Amino acid sequence: MRSIVLTKGVPDFSEGAVSFDEDGHLERGKTPTVMNPNDAFAVEAALQTRVRHGGHVSGMSMGPPGYADVLQEAMESVYTDDSYLLSDRELAASDTWATSITLSAGLEKYQEEVGEIDLVFAGFKSADGETGQTGPQTAWAMDWPIVTHVIALDIDPDERVLRAKRLVEGDVDEIETVEAPLPCFVVTDPEFEPTYRKASHRLTHKQLRAETQERAAEHEEHLTTWSQVDLNLDPDYIGLDGSPTIVSSVDPIPKAPSERDATMIDPDEDDMSDVLEEMQPFAAGAGAEAGD
């Protein structure tokens, strides 16, 4: 069972202010980048498939050379056997459409040079663009079936069928069970939770997690980078020239305001008495008076 996990680097919003240039474009080189949080569920689904059915899991991303760190994070934090980075200046400023064209070319090259793909996993949406389009558009480019909002799945390797439970229109109260022939795309929902009911599966999971962390320490040895020339992509259909999306403006992300002030005190009897006196009405409830 050979799986590919599509992952993306997104700004690490927890680090504070995100840098934009004068035209309103995100300056990724000046902004810390991490693996898109929703992609972690996709990697978990691929690992579950690896545990239950064996096989191979590859991470794939399109972006600047620094995205190798994102692929390394996927390998170390969850699981992959190796990584593929689609990176070239010609790919810069791609929208979801141009990104999907590039990713589909990467998948096709993978099939030609590495092996036939059974499953492609993708996250629900990215933390920066939040369009949720890249997975479905790449599936369209490959002409493969796709199942979205997946919260549980398993594979019948003999029938070559995916069976999955998915949320209906994102409603956690309504779940449907669907089937799709392999190869196919799976877009995991944030509600996805891997399950390992058998003891053998739990032991395999533990072993694979230890192995992937060892690989991640020497990630460059497990990384393959393909350029625009390697992928045989027409420059007119990739990057900015191949992106029909027009962004009129981008609103900078404001720094979160401080929620509360802290007063430092010395823990002596006088200071603590003042604090207790001030806090007593709140501890007693609204409208209560000190001493009640």
PDB file of C-alpha atoms in Angstrom:
ATOM      1  CA  MET A   1       0.000   0.000   0.000  1.00  0.00           C
ATOM      2  CA  ARG A   2       1.796   3.116  -1.233  1.00  0.00           C
ATOM      3  CA  SER A   3       0.581   6.469   0.101  1.00  0.00           C
ATOM      4  CA  ILE A   4       1.514  10.100  -0.548  1.00  0.00           C
ATOM      5  CA  VAL A   5       0.758  12.846   1.965  1.00  0.00           C
ATOM      6  CA  LEU A   6       0.502  16.370   0.584  1.00  0.00           C
ATOM      7  CA  THR A   7       1.612  18.955   3.102  1.00  0.00           C
ATOM      8  CA  LYS A   8       2.260  22.674   3.112  1.00  0.00           C
ATOM      9  CA  GLY A   9       4.236  25.195   5.103  1.00  0.00           C
ATOM     10  CA  VAL A  10       2.233  27.983   6.735  1.00  0.00           C
ATOM     11  CA  PRO A  11       3.234  30.992   8.824  1.00  0.00           C
ATOM     12  CA  ASP A  12       3.720  30.217  12.481  1.00  0.00           C
ATOM     13  CA  PHE A  13       1.153  32.666  13.755  1.00  0.00           C
ATOM     14  CA  SER A  14       2.068  31.872  17.353  1.00  0.00           C
ATOM     15  CA  GLU A  15       5.396  33.612  16.822  1.00  0.00           C
ATOM     16  CA  GLY A  16       3.752  37.044  16.671  1.00  0.00           C
ATOM     17  CA  ALA A  17       3.619  39.570  13.831  1.00  0.00           C
ATOM     18  CA  VAL A  18       3.620  38.192  10.279  1.00  0.00           C
ATOM     19  CA  SER A  19       5.656  40.145   7.722  1.00  0.00           C
ATOM     20  CA  PHE A  20       4.018  41.617   4.577  1.00  0.00           C
ATOM     21  CA  ASP A  21       5.698  43.590   1.796  1.00  0.00           C
ATOM     22  CA  GLU A  22       4.475  46.961   0.509  1.00  0.00           C
ATOM     23  CA  ASP A  23       2.147  45.234  -1.982  1.00  0.00           C
ATOM     24  CA  GLY A  24       0.434  43.245   0.747  1.00  0.00           C
ATOM     25  CA  HIS A  25       2.136  39.939  -0.101  1.00  0.00           C
ATOM     26  CA  LEU A  26       3.207  37.662   2.728  1.00  0.00           C
ATOM     27  CA  GLU A  27       6.999  37.676   3.129  1.00  0.00           C
ATOM     28  CA  ARG A  28       7.509  34.006   3.897  1.00  0.00           C
ATOM     29  CA  GLY A  29      11.277  34.427   4.118  1.00  0.00           C
ATOM     30  CA  LYS A  30      10.830  36.731   7.108  1.00  0.00           C
ATOM     31  CA  THR A  31       8.051  34.700   8.743  1.00  0.00           C
ATOM     32  CA  PRO A  32       8.630  31.457  10.692  1.00  0.00           C
ATOM     33  CA  THR A  33       7.127  28.487   8.832  1.00  0.00           C
ATOM     34  CA  VAL A  34       5.646  25.275  10.236  1.00  0.00           C
ATOM     35  CA  MET A  35       3.673  22.362   8.839  1.00  0.00           C
ATOM     36  CA  ASN A  36       0.035  23.247   8.247  1.00  0.00           C
ATOM     37  CA  PRO A  37      -1.775  21.978  11.388  1.00  0.00           C
ATOM     38  CA  ASN A  38      -4.597  20.329   9.405  1.00  0.00           C
ATOM     39  CA  ASP A  39      -2.047  18.274   7.470  1.00  0.00           C
ATOM     40  CA  ALA A  40      -1.148  16.428  10.658  1.00  0.00           C
ATOM     41  CA  PHE A  41      -4.483  14.595  10.447  1.00  0.00           C
ATOM     42  CA  ALA A  42      -3.652  13.526   6.888  1.00  0.00           C
ATOM     43  CA  VAL A  43      -0.277  12.156   8.013  1.00  0.00           C
ATOM     44  CA  GLU A  44      -1.990  10.325  10.896  1.00  0.00           C
ATOM     45  CA  ALA A  45      -4.377   8.692   8.407  1.00  0.00           C
ATOM     46  CA  ALA A  46      -1.457   7.613   6.235  1.00  0.00           C
ATOM     47  CA  LEU A  47       0.334   6.178   9.274  1.00  0.00           C
ATOM     48  CA  GLN A  48      -2.790   4.245  10.287  1.00  0.00           C
ATOM     49  CA  THR A  49      -2.939   2.759   6.781  1.00  0.00           C
ATOM     50  CA  ARG A  50       0.773   1.901   6.991  1.00  0.00           C
ATOM     51  CA  VAL A  51       0.286   0.164  10.344  1.00  0.00           C
ATOM     52  CA  ARG A  52      -2.734  -1.876   9.231  1.00  0.00           C
ATOM     53  CA  HIS A  53      -1.670  -2.796   5.710  1.00  0.00           C
ATOM     54  CA  GLY A  54       2.081  -2.230   5.474  1.00  0.00           C
ATOM     55  CA  GLY A  55       3.570  -0.427   2.509  1.00  0.00           C
ATOM     56  CA  HIS A  56       5.264   2.940   2.173  1.00  0.00           C
ATOM     57  CA  VAL A  57       4.416   6.569   3.020  1.00  0.00           C
ATOM     58  CA  SER A  58       5.993   9.544   1.238  1.00  0.00           C
ATOM     59  CA  GLY A  59       5.564  13.198   2.135  1.00  0.00           C
ATOM     60  CA  MET A  60       5.284  15.686  -0.733  1.00  0.00           C
ATOM     61  CA  SER A  61       5.251  19.470  -0.700  1.00  0.00           C
ATOM     62  CA  MET A  62       5.634  22.339  -3.160  1.00  0.00           C
ATOM     63  CA  GLY A  63       7.522  25.396  -2.003  1.00  0.00           C
ATOM     64  CA  PRO A  64      10.899  27.062  -1.451  1.00  0.00           C
ATOM     65  CA  PRO A  65      13.932  25.051  -0.248  1.00  0.00           C
ATOM     66  CA  GLY A  66      13.001  25.853   3.350  1.00  0.00           C
ATOM     67  CA  TYR A  67       9.950  23.614   3.005  1.00  0.00           C
ATOM     68  CA  ALA A  68      12.334  20.708   3.516  1.00  0.00           C
ATOM     69  CA  ASP A  69      11.934  21.550   7.199  1.00  0.00           C
ATOM     70  CA  VAL A  70       8.167  21.145   6.857  1.00  0.00           C
ATOM     71  CA  LEU A  71       8.631  17.682   5.361  1.00  0.00           C
ATOM     72  CA  GLN A  72      11.076  16.859   8.132  1.00  0.00           C
ATOM     73  CA  GLU A  73       8.471  17.936  10.685  1.00  0.00           C
ATOM     74  CA  ALA A  74       5.917  15.597   9.106  1.00  0.00           C
ATOM     75  CA  MET A  75       8.448  12.761   9.252  1.00  0.00           C
ATOM     76  CA  GLU A  76       9.442  13.370  12.848  1.00  0.00           C
ATOM     77  CA  SER A  77       6.135  14.398  14.417  1.00  0.00           C
ATOM     78  CA  VAL A  78       3.978  11.650  12.869  1.00  0.00           C
ATOM     79  CA  TYR A  79       5.471   9.417  10.138  1.00  0.00           C
ATOM     80  CA  THR A  80       6.862   9.246   6.623  1.00  0.00           C
ATOM     81  CA  ASP A  81       9.413   6.947   4.984  1.00  0.00           C
ATOM     82  CA  ASP A  82      10.820   9.649   2.689  1.00  0.00           C
ATOM     83  CA  SER A  83      10.105  13.120   1.319  1.00  0.00           C
ATOM     84  CA  TYR A  84       9.693  14.829  -2.054  1.00  0.00           C
ATOM     85  CA  LEU A  85      10.016  18.586  -2.457  1.00  0.00           C
ATOM     86  CA  LEU A  86       8.855  20.342  -5.633  1.00  0.00           C
ATOM     87  CA  SER A  87      10.923  23.508  -5.576  1.00  0.00           C
ATOM     88  CA  ASP A  88      11.872  26.075  -8.218  1.00  0.00           C
ATOM     89  CA  ARG A  89      11.750  29.857  -8.668  1.00  0.00           C
ATOM     90  CA  GLU A  90       9.384  29.269 -11.602  1.00  0.00           C
ATOM     91  CA  LEU A  91       6.831  27.913  -9.098  1.00  0.00           C
ATOM     92  CA  ALA A  92       6.793  31.054  -6.941  1.00  0.00           C
ATOM     93  CA  ALA A  93       3.493  32.904  -6.335  1.00  0.00           C
ATOM     94  CA  SER A  94       1.352  29.928  -7.402  1.00  0.00           C
ATOM     95  CA  ASP A  95      -2.312  30.006  -6.443  1.00  0.00           C
ATOM     96  CA  THR A  96      -4.170  26.778  -5.630  1.00  0.00           C
ATOM     97  CA  TRP A  97      -4.727  26.010  -9.323  1.00  0.00           C
ATOM     98  CA  ALA A  98      -1.059  26.305 -10.317  1.00  0.00           C
ATOM     99  CA  THR A  99      -0.090  24.448  -7.145  1.00  0.00           C
ATOM    100  CA  SER A 100      -2.426  21.584  -8.037  1.00  0.00           C
ATOM    101  CA  ILE A 101      -1.000  21.381 -11.567  1.00  0.00           C
ATOM    102  CA  THR A 102       2.487  21.160 -10.088  1.00  0.00           C
ATOM    103  CA  LEU A 103       1.524  18.581  -7.470  1.00  0.00           C
ATOM    104  CA  SER A 104      -0.193  16.394 -10.066  1.00  0.00           C
ATOM    105  CA  ALA A 105       3.007  16.505 -12.147  1.00  0.00           C
ATOM    106  CA  GLY A 106       4.938  15.452  -9.041  1.00  0.00           C
ATOM    107  CA  LEU A 107       2.563  12.540  -8.447  1.00  0.00           C
ATOM    108  CA  GLU A 108       2.864  11.420 -12.064  1.00  0.00           C
ATOM    109  CA  LYS A 109       6.677  11.551 -11.908  1.00  0.00           C
ATOM    110  CA  TYR A 110       6.567   9.599  -8.656  1.00  0.00           C
ATOM    111  CA  GLN A 111       4.515   6.892 -10.337  1.00  0.00           C
ATOM    112  CA  GLU A 112       6.926   6.745 -13.261  1.00  0.00           C
ATOM    113  CA  GLU A 113      10.101   6.579 -11.177  1.00  0.00           C
ATOM    114  CA  VAL A 114       9.180   5.199  -7.748  1.00  0.00           C
ATOM    115  CA  GLY A 115       5.969   3.167  -7.784  1.00  0.00           C
ATOM    116  CA  GLU A 116       2.225   3.125  -8.324  1.00  0.00           C
ATOM    117  CA  ILE A 117       0.295   5.217  -5.792  1.00  0.00           C
ATOM    118  CA  ASP A 118      -2.719   3.781  -3.980  1.00  0.00           C
ATOM    119  CA  LEU A 119      -3.735   6.730  -1.801  1.00  0.00           C
ATOM    120  CA  VAL A 120      -3.081  10.454  -1.651  1.00  0.00           C
ATOM    121  CA  PHE A 121      -3.870  12.150   1.660  1.00  0.00           C
ATOM    122  CA  ALA A 122      -4.404  15.895   2.054  1.00  0.00           C
ATOM    123  CA  GLY A 123      -5.397  18.194   4.898  1.00  0.00           C
ATOM    124  CA  PHE A 124      -8.778  19.886   5.144  1.00  0.00           C
ATOM    125  CA  LYS A 125      -7.476  23.411   4.443  1.00  0.00           C
ATOM    126  CA  SER A 126      -4.401  25.507   5.090  1.00  0.00           C
ATOM    127  CA  ALA A 127      -4.109  27.876   8.021  1.00  0.00           C
ATOM    128  CA  ASP A 128      -3.144  30.792   5.789  1.00  0.00           C
ATOM    129  CA  GLY A 129      -5.287  30.580   2.624  1.00  0.00           C
ATOM    130  CA  GLU A 130      -8.139  28.477   4.107  1.00  0.00           C
ATOM    131  CA  THR A 131      -9.540  27.719   0.634  1.00  0.00           C
ATOM    132  CA  GLY A 132      -9.600  23.918   0.933  1.00  0.00           C
ATOM    133  CA  GLN A 133      -9.095  23.717  -2.840  1.00  0.00           C
ATOM    134  CA  THR A 134      -5.665  22.166  -3.374  1.00  0.00           C
ATOM    135  CA  GLY A 135      -6.609  18.579  -2.526  1.00  0.00           C
ATOM    136  CA  PRO A 136      -9.773  18.480  -4.692  1.00  0.00           C
ATOM    137  CA  GLN A 137      -8.092  20.333  -7.574  1.00  0.00           C
ATOM    138  CA  THR A 138      -5.142  17.926  -7.559  1.00  0.00           C
ATOM    139  CA  ALA A 139      -7.562  14.980  -7.555  1.00  0.00           C
ATOM    140  CA  TRP A 140      -9.313  16.539 -10.556  1.00  0.00           C
ATOM    141  CA  ALA A 141      -5.985  16.942 -12.351  1.00  0.00           C
ATOM    142  CA  MET A 142      -5.213  13.256 -11.719  1.00  0.00           C
ATOM    143  CA  ASP A 143      -8.793  12.238 -12.633  1.00  0.00           C
ATOM    144  CA  TRP A 144      -9.023  10.175  -9.432  1.00  0.00           C
ATOM    145  CA  PRO A 145     -11.992   9.882  -7.050  1.00  0.00           C
ATOM    146  CA  ILE A 146     -11.872  11.874  -3.830  1.00  0.00           C
ATOM    147  CA  VAL A 147     -13.500  11.478  -0.416  1.00  0.00           C
ATOM    148  CA  THR A 148     -13.564  14.576   1.805  1.00  0.00           C
ATOM    149  CA  HIS A 149     -14.221  15.285   5.497  1.00  0.00           C
ATOM    150  CA  VAL A 150     -12.998  11.787   6.396  1.00  0.00           C
ATOM    151  CA  ILE A 151     -13.074  10.947  10.104  1.00  0.00           C
ATOM    152  CA  ALA A 152     -12.366   7.191   9.882  1.00  0.00           C
ATOM    153  CA  LEU A 153     -11.179   4.847   7.148  1.00  0.00           C
ATOM    154  CA  ASP A 154      -9.929   1.411   6.258  1.00  0.00           C
ATOM    155  CA  ILE A 155      -8.786  -0.365   3.113  1.00  0.00           C
ATOM    156  CA  ASP A 156      -9.843  -3.651   1.540  1.00  0.00           C
ATOM    157  CA  PRO A 157      -6.607  -4.522  -0.293  1.00  0.00           C
ATOM    158  CA  ASP A 158      -8.131  -7.505  -2.085  1.00  0.00           C
ATOM    159  CA  GLU A 159     -11.024  -5.538  -3.568  1.00  0.00           C
ATOM    160  CA  ARG A 160      -8.858  -2.390  -3.822  1.00  0.00           C
ATOM    161  CA  VAL A 161     -11.548  -0.325  -2.161  1.00  0.00           C
ATOM    162  CA  LEU A 162     -11.436   2.475   0.389  1.00  0.00           C
ATOM    163  CA  ARG A 163     -14.225   2.473   2.981  1.00  0.00           C
ATOM    164  CA  ALA A 164     -14.556   5.685   4.938  1.00  0.00           C
ATOM    165  CA  LYS A 165     -16.816   7.542   7.322  1.00  0.00           C
ATOM    166  CA  ARG A 166     -17.179  11.220   6.529  1.00  0.00           C
ATOM    167  CA  LEU A 167     -18.991  14.208   7.936  1.00  0.00           C
ATOM    168  CA  VAL A 168     -21.835  15.537   5.824  1.00  0.00           C
ATOM    169  CA  GLU A 169     -21.254  19.232   5.094  1.00  0.00           C
ATOM    170  CA  GLY A 170     -19.055  19.453   8.149  1.00  0.00           C
ATOM    171  CA  ASP A 171     -21.951  18.533  10.466  1.00  0.00           C
ATOM    172  CA  VAL A 172     -20.608  16.321  13.263  1.00  0.00           C
ATOM    173  CA  ASP A 173     -24.146  15.028  13.935  1.00  0.00           C
ATOM    174  CA  GLU A 174     -24.518  13.480  10.472  1.00  0.00           C
ATOM    175  CA  ILE A 175     -22.070  10.830   9.270  1.00  0.00           C
ATOM    176  CA  GLU A 176     -22.178   8.781   6.099  1.00  0.00           C
ATOM    177  CA  THR A 177     -20.212   5.712   5.026  1.00  0.00           C
ATOM    178  CA  VAL A 178     -18.804   5.741   1.499  1.00  0.00           C
ATOM    179  CA  GLU A 179     -16.662   3.581  -0.746  1.00  0.00           C
ATOM    180  CA  ALA A 180     -14.177   4.559  -3.440  1.00  0.00           C
ATOM    181  CA  PRO A 181     -11.925   2.509  -5.719  1.00  0.00           C
ATOM    182  CA  LEU A 182      -8.155   2.828  -5.462  1.00  0.00           C
ATOM    183  CA  PRO A 183      -6.261   4.905  -6.348  1.00  0.00           C
ATOM    184  CA  CYS A 184      -8.068   7.803  -4.722  1.00  0.00           C
ATOM    185  CA  PHE A 185      -7.655  10.988  -2.721  1.00  0.00           C
ATOM    186  CA  VAL A 186      -8.576  11.328   0.951  1.00  0.00           C
ATOM    187  CA  VAL A 187      -9.097  14.722   2.587  1.00  0.00           C
ATOM    188  CA  THR A 188      -9.112  14.268   6.341  1.00  0.00           C
ATOM    189  CA  ASP A 189     -11.333  16.295   8.638  1.00  0.00           C
ATOM    190  CA  PRO A 190      -9.977  17.768  11.893  1.00  0.00           C
ATOM    191  CA  GLU A 191     -12.311  15.289  13.628  1.00  0.00           C
ATOM    192  CA  PHE A 192     -10.231  12.375  12.277  1.00  0.00           C
ATOM    193  CA  GLU A 193      -8.848  10.089  14.986  1.00  0.00           C
ATOM    194  CA  PRO A 194      -6.635   7.087  14.176  1.00  0.00           C
ATOM    195  CA  THR A 195      -7.564   3.803  15.854  1.00  0.00           C
ATOM    196  CA  TYR A 196      -5.294   0.893  16.759  1.00  0.00           C
ATOM    197  CA  ARG A 197      -7.457  -1.733  18.430  1.00  0.00           C
ATOM    198  CA  LYS A 198      -5.171  -4.754  17.935  1.00  0.00           C
ATOM    199  CA  ALA A 199      -2.122  -5.218  20.146  1.00  0.00           C
ATOM    200  CA  SER A 200      -0.069  -6.000  17.047  1.00  0.00           C
ATOM    201  CA  HIS A 201      -1.097  -2.674  15.532  1.00  0.00           C
ATOM    202  CA  ARG A 202      -0.111  -0.774  18.656  1.00  0.00           C
ATOM    203  CA  LEU A 203       3.287  -2.482  18.716  1.00  0.00           C
ATOM    204  CA  THR A 204       3.818  -1.741  15.027  1.00  0.00           C
ATOM    205  CA  HIS A 205       2.800   1.869  15.594  1.00  0.00           C
ATOM    206  CA  LYS A 206       5.354   2.225  18.386  1.00  0.00           C
ATOM    207  CA  GLN A 207       8.092   0.686  16.250  1.00  0.00           C
ATOM    208  CA  LEU A 208       7.325   2.859  13.206  1.00  0.00           C
ATOM    209  CA  ARG A 209       7.253   6.025  15.330  1.00  0.00           C
ATOM    210  CA  ALA A 210      10.713   5.233  16.681  1.00  0.00           C
ATOM    211  CA  GLU A 211      12.051   4.518  13.182  1.00  0.00           C
ATOM    212  CA  THR A 212      10.665   7.724  11.654  1.00  0.00           C
ATOM    213  CA  GLN A 213      12.221   9.868  14.368  1.00  0.00           C
ATOM    214  CA  GLU A 214      15.599   8.294  13.632  1.00  0.00           C
ATOM    215  CA  ARG A 215      15.164   9.036   9.918  1.00  0.00           C
ATOM    216  CA  ALA A 216      14.151  12.622  10.612  1.00  0.00           C
ATOM    217  CA  ALA A 217      17.487  13.234  12.334  1.00  0.00           C
ATOM    218  CA  GLU A 218      19.118  12.634   8.920  1.00  0.00           C
ATOM    219  CA  HIS A 219      16.305  13.994   6.794  1.00  0.00           C
ATOM    220  CA  GLU A 220      18.461  15.167   3.883  1.00  0.00           C
ATOM    221  CA  GLU A 221      19.348  11.560   3.131  1.00  0.00           C
ATOM    222  CA  HIS A 222      15.650  10.789   2.621  1.00  0.00           C
ATOM    223  CA  LEU A 223      14.769  13.942   0.637  1.00  0.00           C
ATOM    224  CA  THR A 224      14.368  14.187  -3.144  1.00  0.00           C
ATOM    225  CA  THR A 225      13.969  17.614  -4.777  1.00  0.00           C
ATOM    226  CA  TRP A 226      12.409  18.051  -8.213  1.00  0.00           C
ATOM    227  CA  SER A 227      12.615  21.289 -10.191  1.00  0.00           C
ATOM    228  CA  GLN A 228      10.303  22.703 -12.860  1.00  0.00           C
ATOM    229  CA  VAL A 229      12.572  21.120 -15.493  1.00  0.00           C
ATOM    230  CA  ASP A 230      12.464  17.743 -13.727  1.00  0.00           C
ATOM    231  CA  LEU A 231       8.659  17.906 -13.754  1.00  0.00           C
ATOM    232  CA  ASN A 232       8.567  18.993 -17.419  1.00  0.00           C
ATOM    233  CA  LEU A 233       6.141  21.811 -16.640  1.00  0.00           C
ATOM    234  CA  ASP A 234       5.289  24.611 -19.050  1.00  0.00           C
ATOM    235  CA  PRO A 235       6.129  27.945 -17.333  1.00  0.00           C
ATOM    236  CA  ASP A 236       2.876  29.420 -18.687  1.00  0.00           C
ATOM    237  CA  TYR A 237       0.849  27.031 -16.496  1.00  0.00           C
ATOM    238  CA  ILE A 238       2.697  27.352 -13.206  1.00  0.00           C
ATOM    239  CA  GLY A 239       3.773  30.062 -10.797  1.00  0.00           C
ATOM    240  CA  LEU A 240       2.329  33.545 -11.098  1.00  0.00           C
ATOM    241  CA  ASP A 241       1.757  33.282 -14.870  1.00  0.00           C
ATOM    242  CA  GLY A 242      -0.320  30.132 -14.420  1.00  0.00           C
ATOM    243  CA  SER A 243      -2.373  31.472 -11.515  1.00  0.00           C
ATOM    244  CA  PRO A 244      -5.767  32.913 -12.491  1.00  0.00           C
ATOM    245  CA  THR A 245      -6.538  34.041  -8.932  1.00  0.00           C
ATOM    246  CA  ILE A 246      -6.347  37.808  -8.350  1.00  0.00           C
ATOM    247  CA  VAL A 247      -5.911  38.961  -4.732  1.00  0.00           C
ATOM    248  CA  SER A 248      -7.208  42.495  -4.355  1.00  0.00           C
ATOM    249  CA  SER A 249      -5.791  43.025  -0.874  1.00  0.00           C
ATOM    250  CA  VAL A 250      -4.466  41.296   2.220  1.00  0.00           C
ATOM    251  CA  ASP A 251      -5.177  42.468   5.731  1.00  0.00           C
ATOM    252  CA  PRO A 252      -2.143  42.224   8.020  1.00  0.00           C
ATOM    253  CA  ILE A 253      -2.659  40.097  11.104  1.00  0.00           C
ATOM    254  CA  PRO A 254      -2.737  42.402  14.146  1.00  0.00           C
ATOM    255  CA  LYS A 255      -0.821  41.566  17.260  1.00  0.00           C
ATOM    256  CA  ALA A 256      -3.112  40.085  19.860  1.00  0.00           C
ATOM    257  CA  PRO A 257      -3.816  42.493  22.721  1.00  0.00           C
ATOM    258  CA  SER A 258      -2.857  41.592  26.222  1.00  0.00           C
ATOM    259  CA  GLU A 259      -5.856  40.084  27.991  1.00  0.00           C
ATOM    260  CA  ARG A 260      -4.977  41.005  31.530  1.00  0.00           C
ATOM    261  CA  ASP A 261      -2.506  42.929  33.689  1.00  0.00           C
ATOM    262  CA  ALA A 262      -0.447  41.279  36.379  1.00  0.00           C
ATOM    263  CA  THR A 263       0.616  42.935  39.620  1.00  0.00           C
ATOM    264  CA  MET A 264       3.714  41.553  41.274  1.00  0.00           C
ATOM    265  CA  ILE A 265       3.636  41.430  45.075  1.00  0.00           C
ATOM    266  CA  ASP A 266       5.905  40.212  47.820  1.00  0.00           C
ATOM    267  CA  PRO A 267       4.334  37.289  49.676  1.00  0.00           C
ATOM    268  CA  ASP A 268       4.409  38.932  53.092  1.00  0.00           C
ATOM    269  CA  GLU A 269       1.426  39.143  55.410  1.00  0.00           C
ATOM    270  CA  ASP A 270       0.491  42.768  54.684  1.00  0.00           C
ATOM    271  CA  ASP A 271       0.512  42.385  50.886  1.00  0.00           C
ATOM    272  CA  MET A 272      -1.440  39.136  50.994  1.00  0.00           C
ATOM    273  CA  SER A 273      -4.038  40.699  53.277  1.00  0.00           C
ATOM    274  CA  ASP A 274      -4.627  43.442  50.710  1.00  0.00           C
ATOM    275  CA  VAL A 275      -4.986  40.870  47.921  1.00  0.00           C
ATOM    276  CA  LEU A 276      -7.449  38.771  49.914  1.00  0.00           C
ATOM    277  CA  GLU A 277      -9.504  41.819  50.752  1.00  0.00           C
ATOM    278  CA  GLU A 278      -9.652  42.849  47.075  1.00  0.00           C
ATOM    279  CA  MET A 279     -10.514  39.371  45.799  1.00  0.00           C
ATOM    280  CA  GLN A 280     -13.009  38.321  48.471  1.00  0.00           C
ATOM    281  CA  PRO A 281     -16.086  39.921  46.803  1.00  0.00           C
ATOM    282  CA  PHE A 282     -15.355  38.043  43.554  1.00  0.00           C
ATOM    283  CA  ALA A 283     -14.878  34.742  45.373  1.00  0.00           C
ATOM    284  CA  ALA A 284     -18.158  35.205  47.214  1.00  0.00           C
ATOM    285  CA  GLY A 285     -20.090  35.892  44.005  1.00  0.00           C
ATOM    286  CA  ALA A 286     -21.481  38.901  42.182  1.00  0.00           C
ATOM    287  CA  GLY A 287     -23.103  41.438  44.449  1.00  0.00           C
ATOM    288  CA  ALA A 288     -21.701  39.883  47.597  1.00  0.00           C
ATOM    289  CA  GLU A 289     -20.113  42.133  50.142  1.00  0.00           C
ATOM    290  CA  ALA A 290     -16.831  41.512  51.911  1.00  0.00           C
ATOM    291  CA  GLY A 291     -17.395  39.655  55.151  1.00  0.00           C
ATOM    292  CA  ASP A 292     -20.611  37.876  54.003  1.00  0.00           C
TER     293      ASP A 292
END
